[in-house]
Backbone as JSON, one array per atom type, in Angstrom:
{
  "sequence": "MADVDLVVDRAVAERVFGDRLPLARRYAEHLVTSGVERGLIGPREAPRIWDRHVLNCAVVAELLPDGARLVDVGSGAGLPGIPLALARPDLQIALVEPLARRVDWLDEVVADLGLDVRVDRGRVEETAVRRRWEGADVVTARAVAPLARLAGWALPLLRTGGRLLAVKGASAPEEIARDAVAVRKLGGGDPEIVLCGTGAVDPPTTVVVVERLRGTSRPARRDRR",
  "N": [[88.62, 83.23, 89.49], [87.79, 86.25, 87.89], [88.12, 86.96, 84.37], [90.27, 89.38, 82.91], [90.22, 91.55, 80.37], [92.64, 93.01, 78.25], [92.5, 96.4, 77.84], [94.03, 98.1, 76.55], [96.64, 98.71, 74.17], [98.08, 95.68, 73.45], [100.74, 95.3, 72.8], [101.94, 97.47, 74.04], [101.55, 96.87, 76.76], [103.04, 94.52, 76.89], [105.56, 95.53, 76.34], [106.02, 97.05, 78.61], [105.8, 95.22, 80.76], [106.96, 92.84, 79.91], [107.92, 89.42, 80.12], [106.51, 89.14, 82.4], [103.94, 89.88, 82.11], [101.65, 88.1, 82.36], [101.51, 87.94, 85.18], [100.94, 90.6, 85.75], [98.4, 90.76, 84.65], [97.07, 89.05, 86.38], [97.27, 90.49, 88.75], [95.69, 92.71, 88.03], [93.25, 91.4, 87.89], [92.86, 90.76, 90.58], [92.5, 93.38, 91.54], [90.03, 94.18, 90.33], [88.26, 92.4, 91.35], [88.44, 91.17, 94.28], [89.59, 93.51, 95.17], [87.71, 95.51, 94.59], [85.5, 94.46, 95.99], [86.38, 94.66, 98.61], [86.74, 97.31, 99.0], [89.02, 98.69, 98.11], [89.33, 99.61, 95.57], [87.28, 101.6, 93.53], [84.11, 100.58, 92.15], [83.57, 101.69, 89.63], [86.02, 101.96, 88.5], [86.86, 99.63, 87.35], [86.55, 99.16, 84.44], [88.64, 100.69, 83.44], [90.99, 99.81, 84.46], [93.51, 99.12, 83.54], [94.68, 101.29, 81.94], [94.36, 103.54, 83.61], [95.32, 102.81, 86.07], [97.08, 100.34, 86.42], [99.04, 100.33, 84.23], [99.49, 103.08, 84.21], [100.83, 103.46, 86.59], [103.0, 101.69, 86.36], [104.68, 102.74, 84.37], [106.19, 104.63, 85.63], [108.5, 103.44, 86.29], [110.45, 104.21, 84.52], [111.91, 106.19, 85.73], [113.5, 105.09, 87.65], [116.49, 104.01, 89.2], [118.73, 101.2, 88.61], [118.23, 98.4, 90.71], [117.19, 99.84, 92.86], [116.35, 100.82, 96.22], [113.17, 101.06, 97.33], [110.44, 102.74, 98.78], [107.04, 102.59, 99.1], [104.65, 104.73, 99.99], [101.64, 104.93, 101.92], [100.31, 102.85, 100.55], [97.91, 101.54, 99.85], [96.01, 100.01, 97.48], [98.27, 98.9, 96.5], [99.39, 100.61, 94.68], [101.65, 102.94, 93.52], [103.33, 100.73, 93.91], [103.14, 97.83, 93.48], [102.69, 97.47, 90.61], [105.19, 98.55, 89.83], [106.96, 96.72, 90.97], [106.3, 94.51, 89.43], [107.01, 95.34, 86.87], [109.7, 95.84, 87.22], [111.66, 93.73, 88.42], [114.15, 93.93, 89.62], [114.1, 95.77, 91.64], [114.08, 96.71, 95.13], [111.48, 96.6, 97.17], [109.25, 98.11, 99.47], [106.02, 98.15, 100.79], [104.18, 100.43, 102.47], [101.54, 100.84, 104.61], [98.83, 102.09, 106.5], [96.27, 101.01, 107.2], [94.66, 98.15, 108.45], [92.96, 96.38, 107.01], [93.65, 96.87, 104.39], [96.34, 96.19, 104.41], [96.11, 93.44, 104.91], [94.96, 92.62, 102.5], [96.97, 93.37, 100.69], [99.05, 91.66, 101.56], [97.95, 89.18, 100.84], [97.78, 89.42, 98.03], [100.45, 89.92, 97.24], [101.61, 87.5, 98.07], [100.2, 85.7, 96.43], [101.06, 86.46, 93.9], [103.7, 85.89, 94.1], [105.71, 87.73, 94.69], [108.75, 89.35, 95.63], [108.4, 91.31, 97.84], [108.09, 93.55, 100.51], [105.58, 94.03, 103.0], [104.33, 96.41, 105.14], [102.63, 97.33, 108.0], [101.83, 100.49, 109.0], [102.51, 103.98, 109.74], [104.31, 106.34, 107.95], [105.24, 108.59, 109.2], [105.68, 107.86, 111.77], [108.12, 107.16, 114.24], [109.26, 104.55, 114.57], [108.55, 103.22, 112.2], [109.75, 104.88, 110.33], [112.45, 104.49, 110.96], [112.77, 101.85, 110.2], [112.75, 101.95, 107.43], [114.32, 104.03, 106.5], [116.84, 105.72, 104.55], [116.27, 105.07, 101.98], [116.41, 104.85, 98.38], [114.42, 105.79, 96.74], [111.21, 107.18, 97.22], [107.86, 106.52, 96.72], [104.54, 107.69, 95.96], [101.02, 107.85, 95.64], [98.18, 109.7, 95.22], [98.07, 110.39, 97.97], [98.59, 112.63, 99.72], [98.64, 116.28, 99.92], [101.4, 118.04, 98.37], [103.3, 119.37, 100.11], [102.79, 118.27, 102.67], [103.18, 115.58, 102.09], [105.91, 115.61, 101.4], [106.98, 116.18, 103.9], [106.58, 113.77, 105.2], [107.88, 111.95, 103.54], [110.54, 112.74, 102.79], [112.3, 112.34, 105.07], [112.67, 109.6, 104.9], [114.44, 109.17, 102.88], [117.75, 108.75, 101.55], [120.38, 111.2, 101.34], [120.23, 112.81, 98.28], [118.46, 110.98, 97.33], [115.15, 110.43, 95.9], [111.84, 111.7, 95.96], [109.03, 110.51, 94.35], [106.14, 111.58, 93.33], [103.08, 110.63, 92.24], [100.89, 112.45, 90.43], [98.03, 114.48, 89.42], [96.32, 116.61, 87.06], [96.48, 118.9, 88.55], [99.05, 119.31, 89.41], [100.94, 121.46, 88.7], [99.79, 123.64, 90.12], [99.95, 122.69, 92.75], [102.73, 122.62, 93.08], [103.37, 125.34, 92.82], [102.11, 126.31, 95.09], [103.35, 124.87, 97.21], [106.14, 124.75, 96.99], [108.0, 126.34, 98.44], [107.68, 125.41, 101.07], [108.49, 122.77, 100.7], [111.21, 123.1, 100.12], [112.08, 124.13, 102.58], [111.87, 121.86, 104.08], [114.02, 120.43, 103.31], [114.11, 119.57, 100.73], [114.74, 119.68, 97.15], [113.99, 121.91, 94.39], [110.73, 121.25, 93.33], [109.92, 119.25, 90.5], [108.23, 118.65, 87.46], [107.72, 115.67, 85.75], [106.94, 113.81, 82.88], [105.83, 110.56, 82.38], [105.84, 107.56, 80.41], [105.14, 108.44, 77.87], [103.62, 107.94, 74.8], [102.97, 105.41, 75.53], [100.97, 105.41, 77.52], [97.97, 107.29, 77.67], [96.52, 110.09, 78.94], [100.09, 110.83, 79.4], [101.76, 109.8, 82.45], [101.81, 111.96, 85.18], [104.38, 113.01, 87.17], [105.62, 114.33, 90.13], [108.76, 115.26, 91.02], [111.02, 115.28, 93.66], [114.08, 115.96, 95.01], [116.0, 114.86, 97.79], [117.94, 117.08, 99.49], [119.18, 117.78, 101.88], [119.24, 117.34, 105.51], [116.04, 116.88, 107.11], [113.29, 118.68, 108.59], [111.31, 117.87, 111.52], [108.75, 115.65, 110.54], [105.33, 116.49, 109.76], [102.63, 115.36, 111.84], [99.73, 113.26, 111.57], [96.29, 112.78, 112.33], [95.25, 109.72, 113.88], [93.49, 107.17, 112.15]],
  "CA": [[88.88, 84.67, 89.36], [87.27, 86.73, 86.61], [89.11, 87.33, 83.37], [90.4, 90.81, 82.67], [90.72, 91.8, 79.02], [93.47, 94.2, 78.1], [91.79, 97.44, 77.12], [95.06, 98.94, 75.94], [97.44, 98.01, 73.18], [98.81, 94.57, 74.09], [102.17, 95.52, 72.59], [102.39, 98.41, 75.07], [101.61, 96.14, 78.02], [104.16, 93.59, 76.81], [106.79, 96.31, 76.43], [106.2, 97.5, 79.99], [105.91, 94.11, 81.72], [107.74, 91.73, 79.38], [107.38, 88.09, 80.38], [105.71, 89.18, 83.63], [102.58, 90.33, 81.79], [100.62, 87.27, 83.01], [101.37, 88.35, 86.58], [100.25, 91.89, 85.76], [96.99, 90.46, 84.42], [96.53, 88.48, 87.61], [97.11, 91.61, 89.68], [94.5, 93.45, 87.59], [92.09, 90.6, 88.29], [92.68, 91.0, 92.02], [91.96, 94.73, 91.73], [88.63, 94.34, 89.92], [87.4, 91.46, 92.09], [88.52, 91.39, 95.72], [89.9, 94.92, 95.43], [86.43, 96.23, 94.6], [84.67, 93.91, 97.07], [86.89, 95.08, 99.92], [86.77, 98.75, 99.07], [90.3, 99.31, 97.76], [89.15, 100.22, 94.25], [85.87, 101.86, 93.27], [83.57, 99.73, 91.08], [83.61, 102.37, 88.34], [87.38, 101.93, 87.99], [87.15, 98.34, 86.71], [86.76, 99.21, 82.98], [89.86, 101.42, 83.07], [92.0, 99.39, 85.44], [94.84, 99.08, 82.93], [95.26, 102.57, 81.56], [94.31, 104.52, 84.69], [95.94, 102.32, 87.3], [98.21, 99.42, 86.33], [100.07, 100.89, 83.35], [99.75, 104.44, 84.65], [101.85, 103.38, 87.65], [104.19, 100.93, 85.94], [105.59, 103.53, 83.54], [107.08, 105.41, 86.5], [109.77, 102.71, 86.32], [111.43, 104.94, 83.7], [112.68, 107.12, 86.56], [114.12, 104.36, 88.76], [117.8, 103.41, 88.93], [118.82, 99.76, 88.79], [118.38, 97.88, 92.05], [116.86, 100.86, 93.85], [115.53, 100.57, 97.41], [111.99, 101.91, 97.13], [109.37, 102.67, 99.77], [105.78, 103.1, 98.58], [103.94, 105.16, 101.2], [100.2, 104.94, 101.74], [100.25, 102.03, 99.33], [96.52, 101.26, 99.48], [95.84, 98.82, 96.65], [99.56, 98.56, 95.92], [99.66, 101.53, 93.57], [102.25, 102.3, 92.35], [104.38, 99.78, 94.27], [103.06, 96.49, 92.87], [103.05, 97.54, 89.19], [106.63, 98.75, 89.68], [107.61, 95.43, 91.26], [106.07, 93.63, 88.29], [107.77, 95.83, 85.72], [111.12, 95.94, 87.54], [111.98, 92.78, 89.5], [115.42, 94.26, 90.26], [113.9, 96.74, 92.72], [113.79, 96.27, 96.5], [110.29, 97.41, 97.41], [108.44, 97.97, 100.68], [104.72, 98.8, 100.73], [103.82, 100.87, 103.81], [100.11, 101.16, 104.6], [98.38, 102.07, 107.89], [95.0, 100.35, 107.47], [94.83, 96.69, 108.55], [92.26, 95.65, 105.95], [94.43, 97.02, 103.16], [97.55, 95.39, 104.6], [95.74, 92.04, 104.72], [94.77, 92.41, 101.05], [98.3, 93.43, 100.06], [99.75, 90.42, 101.89], [97.38, 88.1, 100.03], [98.12, 89.62, 96.62], [101.9, 89.73, 97.1], [101.86, 86.06, 98.17], [99.65, 85.02, 95.26], [101.89, 86.79, 92.74], [105.06, 85.42, 94.34], [106.62, 88.87, 94.6], [109.68, 89.59, 96.73], [108.02, 92.65, 98.26], [107.73, 93.62, 101.93], [104.38, 94.79, 103.34], [104.49, 96.86, 106.51], [101.53, 98.16, 108.49], [102.3, 101.61, 109.8], [102.49, 105.33, 109.16], [105.72, 106.69, 107.74], [105.66, 109.66, 110.11], [106.01, 107.26, 113.07], [109.57, 106.97, 114.36], [109.65, 103.15, 114.36], [108.41, 102.92, 110.77], [110.78, 105.64, 109.62], [113.75, 103.85, 111.18], [112.83, 100.59, 109.44], [112.86, 102.13, 105.98], [115.11, 105.21, 106.12], [117.97, 105.44, 103.67], [115.77, 104.61, 100.68], [116.79, 105.6, 97.18], [113.22, 106.37, 96.14], [109.91, 107.05, 97.88], [106.76, 106.77, 95.79], [103.22, 107.9, 96.56], [99.97, 108.17, 94.67], [96.92, 110.12, 95.84], [98.22, 110.22, 99.41], [98.49, 113.89, 100.45], [99.22, 117.42, 99.2], [102.84, 117.9, 98.2], [104.09, 119.78, 101.27], [102.63, 117.27, 103.72], [103.82, 114.36, 101.62], [107.35, 115.8, 101.52], [107.31, 116.08, 105.31], [106.61, 112.35, 105.56], [108.71, 111.13, 102.65], [111.95, 113.11, 102.72], [113.12, 111.69, 106.09], [112.94, 108.21, 104.54], [115.38, 109.13, 101.77], [119.15, 109.14, 101.67], [120.69, 112.43, 100.62], [120.28, 112.52, 96.85], [117.31, 110.16, 96.97], [114.09, 111.23, 95.29], [110.41, 111.47, 96.1], [108.27, 110.5, 93.09], [104.72, 111.69, 93.68], [102.21, 110.55, 91.07], [99.88, 113.5, 90.6], [97.16, 114.71, 88.27], [96.44, 117.88, 86.34], [96.7, 120.02, 89.48], [100.45, 119.32, 89.85], [101.58, 122.8, 88.68], [99.26, 124.46, 91.2], [100.54, 122.2, 94.0], [104.12, 123.07, 93.16], [103.38, 126.79, 93.08], [101.69, 126.54, 96.47], [104.11, 124.15, 98.24], [107.58, 124.66, 96.72], [108.78, 126.94, 99.53], [107.62, 124.47, 102.19], [109.31, 121.61, 100.36], [112.62, 123.49, 100.27], [112.34, 124.24, 104.01], [111.96, 120.5, 104.6], [115.25, 119.81, 102.85], [113.98, 119.1, 99.36], [115.07, 120.59, 96.07], [112.84, 122.47, 93.68], [109.91, 120.21, 92.7], [109.96, 119.24, 89.03], [107.23, 117.77, 86.83], [108.22, 114.78, 84.7], [105.9, 112.98, 82.27], [106.29, 109.19, 82.13], [104.99, 106.72, 79.58], [104.71, 109.08, 76.63], [103.51, 106.94, 73.73], [102.48, 104.15, 76.09], [99.7, 105.71, 78.17], [97.41, 108.57, 77.23], [97.7, 110.96, 78.9], [101.24, 110.34, 80.16], [101.67, 109.9, 83.9], [102.45, 113.14, 85.73], [105.12, 112.71, 88.4], [106.37, 115.42, 90.74], [110.03, 114.73, 91.52], [111.69, 116.13, 94.65], [115.31, 115.36, 95.51], [116.4, 115.25, 99.14], [119.22, 117.76, 99.44], [119.8, 117.89, 103.2], [118.39, 116.85, 106.59], [114.7, 117.44, 107.11], [112.66, 118.99, 109.86], [110.4, 116.82, 111.98], [107.58, 115.61, 109.69], [104.04, 116.73, 110.39], [101.87, 114.17, 112.18], [98.32, 113.33, 111.21], [95.46, 112.05, 113.28], [95.04, 108.32, 113.59], [92.16, 106.87, 111.64]],
  "C": [[88.48, 85.12, 87.95], [88.4, 87.1, 85.67], [89.11, 88.84, 83.19], [90.99, 90.98, 81.28], [91.59, 93.05, 79.03], [92.71, 95.23, 77.27], [92.77, 98.48, 76.57], [95.78, 98.09, 74.92], [98.28, 96.93, 73.86], [100.33, 94.76, 73.92], [102.74, 96.48, 73.63], [102.55, 97.67, 76.4], [102.79, 95.16, 78.02], [105.49, 94.33, 76.9], [107.08, 96.73, 77.87], [106.51, 96.34, 80.92], [106.71, 92.92, 81.22], [107.09, 90.39, 79.7], [106.6, 88.02, 81.69], [104.3, 89.72, 83.38], [101.51, 89.42, 82.38], [100.42, 87.6, 84.49], [100.65, 89.69, 86.69], [98.75, 91.69, 85.52], [96.34, 89.91, 85.69], [96.33, 89.57, 88.68], [95.87, 92.44, 89.3], [93.22, 92.72, 87.97], [91.81, 90.76, 89.79], [92.03, 92.37, 92.25], [90.47, 94.8, 91.45], [87.71, 93.35, 90.61], [87.49, 91.77, 93.59], [88.86, 92.83, 96.06], [88.66, 95.78, 95.48], [85.57, 95.76, 95.78], [85.08, 94.43, 98.43], [87.2, 96.57, 99.99], [88.09, 99.41, 98.77], [90.23, 100.05, 96.43], [87.65, 100.44, 94.06], [85.36, 101.02, 92.11], [83.61, 100.38, 89.7], [85.01, 102.34, 87.71], [87.68, 100.67, 87.2], [87.38, 98.43, 85.2], [88.05, 99.9, 82.55], [91.03, 101.04, 83.97], [93.4, 99.4, 84.86], [95.41, 100.46, 82.68], [95.32, 103.56, 82.71], [95.11, 104.1, 85.92], [97.21, 101.5, 87.04], [99.33, 100.0, 85.47], [100.46, 102.31, 83.76], [100.83, 104.47, 85.73], [103.13, 102.73, 87.16], [105.17, 101.77, 85.15], [106.5, 104.45, 84.36], [108.43, 104.72, 86.64], [110.85, 103.39, 85.48], [112.37, 105.79, 84.56], [113.52, 106.42, 87.62], [115.47, 103.78, 88.37], [117.78, 101.91, 89.19], [118.99, 99.41, 90.26], [118.0, 98.84, 93.16], [116.08, 100.28, 95.03], [114.39, 101.57, 97.38], [110.98, 101.66, 98.23], [108.14, 103.34, 99.17], [104.9, 103.45, 99.77], [102.44, 105.31, 100.92], [99.79, 104.08, 100.58], [98.85, 101.65, 98.9], [96.36, 99.95, 98.76], [97.14, 98.43, 95.96], [99.96, 99.42, 94.76], [100.47, 102.71, 94.08], [103.18, 101.13, 92.64], [104.32, 98.44, 93.57], [103.31, 96.55, 91.36], [104.55, 97.77, 88.96], [107.4, 97.47, 89.98], [107.44, 94.46, 90.11], [106.91, 94.04, 87.09], [109.27, 95.76, 85.94], [111.47, 95.01, 88.69], [113.32, 93.05, 90.18], [115.26, 95.17, 91.47], [113.67, 96.04, 94.06], [112.67, 97.16, 97.03], [109.64, 97.06, 98.74], [107.15, 98.76, 100.48], [104.33, 99.15, 102.16], [102.4, 101.41, 103.78], [99.58, 101.07, 106.03], [97.14, 101.24, 108.18], [95.12, 98.83, 107.4], [94.16, 95.96, 107.4], [93.0, 95.76, 104.62], [95.72, 96.2, 103.24], [97.25, 93.91, 104.38], [95.6, 91.72, 103.24], [96.12, 92.42, 100.34], [99.09, 92.16, 100.34], [99.26, 89.27, 101.01], [97.82, 88.21, 98.57], [99.61, 89.37, 96.38], [102.24, 88.24, 97.16], [101.38, 85.33, 96.93], [100.52, 85.26, 94.02], [103.33, 86.31, 92.89], [106.1, 86.52, 94.27], [107.5, 88.96, 95.84], [109.52, 91.04, 97.17], [107.62, 92.59, 99.73], [106.46, 94.45, 102.08], [104.46, 95.13, 104.82], [103.29, 97.71, 106.9], [102.1, 99.26, 109.37], [102.16, 102.91, 109.04], [103.94, 105.81, 109.07], [106.17, 107.84, 108.62], [105.96, 109.13, 111.51], [107.49, 106.91, 113.11], [109.98, 105.54, 114.04], [109.59, 102.77, 112.89], [109.51, 103.62, 109.99], [112.15, 104.97, 109.77], [113.88, 102.54, 110.41], [113.19, 100.84, 107.99], [113.7, 103.31, 105.56], [116.34, 104.78, 105.3], [117.56, 104.95, 102.3], [116.32, 105.47, 99.55], [115.62, 106.38, 96.61], [112.05, 106.16, 97.1], [108.85, 107.38, 96.84], [105.47, 106.97, 96.57], [102.25, 108.28, 95.45], [98.68, 108.49, 95.42], [96.95, 109.96, 97.35], [97.97, 111.52, 100.16], [98.98, 115.02, 99.56], [100.74, 117.39, 99.3], [103.64, 118.26, 99.45], [103.99, 118.75, 102.39], [103.33, 115.98, 103.35], [105.34, 114.46, 101.74], [107.8, 115.69, 102.97], [107.38, 114.65, 105.79], [107.69, 111.61, 104.8], [110.19, 111.47, 102.71], [112.8, 112.48, 103.83], [113.43, 110.22, 105.8], [114.08, 108.08, 103.53], [116.81, 109.39, 102.21], [119.32, 110.49, 100.99], [120.91, 112.1, 99.14], [119.18, 111.6, 96.38], [116.16, 111.05, 96.5], [112.7, 110.75, 95.69], [109.79, 111.54, 94.72], [106.79, 110.45, 93.45], [103.88, 111.68, 92.41], [101.03, 111.48, 91.3], [99.03, 113.61, 89.34], [97.39, 116.07, 87.66], [96.74, 119.06, 87.25], [98.15, 120.13, 89.93], [101.09, 120.7, 89.78], [101.09, 123.7, 89.81], [99.82, 124.02, 92.55], [101.97, 122.68, 94.16], [104.19, 124.55, 93.48], [103.04, 127.09, 94.53], [102.7, 126.04, 97.5], [105.62, 124.16, 98.05], [108.42, 125.23, 97.86], [108.82, 125.99, 100.72], [108.49, 123.26, 101.93], [110.79, 121.93, 100.54], [112.99, 123.61, 101.75], [112.52, 122.87, 104.65], [113.21, 119.77, 104.13], [115.19, 119.28, 101.44], [114.45, 120.14, 98.35], [113.81, 121.15, 95.44], [112.03, 121.34, 93.05], [109.89, 120.37, 91.18], [108.89, 118.27, 88.51], [107.9, 116.98, 85.71], [107.04, 113.95, 84.19], [106.49, 111.62, 81.92], [105.31, 108.47, 81.21], [104.47, 107.38, 78.33], [104.74, 108.07, 75.49], [103.02, 105.6, 74.21], [101.13, 104.33, 76.77], [99.26, 107.1, 77.76], [96.31, 108.99, 78.2], [98.88, 110.32, 79.63], [101.04, 110.56, 81.65], [102.46, 111.12, 84.38], [103.09, 112.79, 87.07], [105.82, 113.98, 88.87], [107.59, 114.82, 91.42], [110.66, 115.75, 92.46], [112.92, 115.37, 95.15], [115.56, 115.8, 96.95], [117.81, 115.83, 99.09], [119.95, 117.78, 100.77], [118.85, 117.29, 104.22], [117.06, 117.57, 106.62], [114.27, 117.8, 108.52], [111.76, 117.84, 110.27], [109.17, 116.81, 111.1], [106.29, 115.87, 110.45], [103.32, 115.43, 110.68], [100.43, 114.36, 111.73], [97.54, 112.5, 112.22], [95.33, 110.61, 112.88], [93.62, 108.11, 113.11], [91.44, 105.96, 112.63]]
}
């Protein structure tokens, strides 16, 4: 497996991952080798795998309570679920992903890293999948869907008082302005933007936080791929 040099301050990576930094390096190696070969990560992402992907996701751990039950929806290449599992071994994490080829890759990586993480093939809007993982403390998602649609899938997985943490980009304020009413109708609170990793990643990671306040309406379905 190819070596991956840290292109960020090593002290930052050590602060985020502690003694699990070697595992984080191994995960980064998986991303830039088999992850690229099997289409989970674009080849142009390899030079910025640490700051744009691994650390960018891991710093979301700042928002997670001790021992939280977390469901990562549309996990893809394990982002943000695997970096969070590496940074916070106290978490109980499930990676939910509908595509078989991605699930196969996630199974291989989780086994190689020796992580106590569940991988489940399915769509969170499906009743059987929702019943397996409902009652979660936290649902995470990165580059999965617009906020209103994501809330329709994620909020039913959460206990009352649980939170959706959606990793977003610069368009987060526009998404909130567009979708806040729909999110409230689905049982969520007012979406809030929180910046994670200030001083560790540049720019900080933008997270839209939505608390589940009450029962949700039936989530919107999407076409099968």
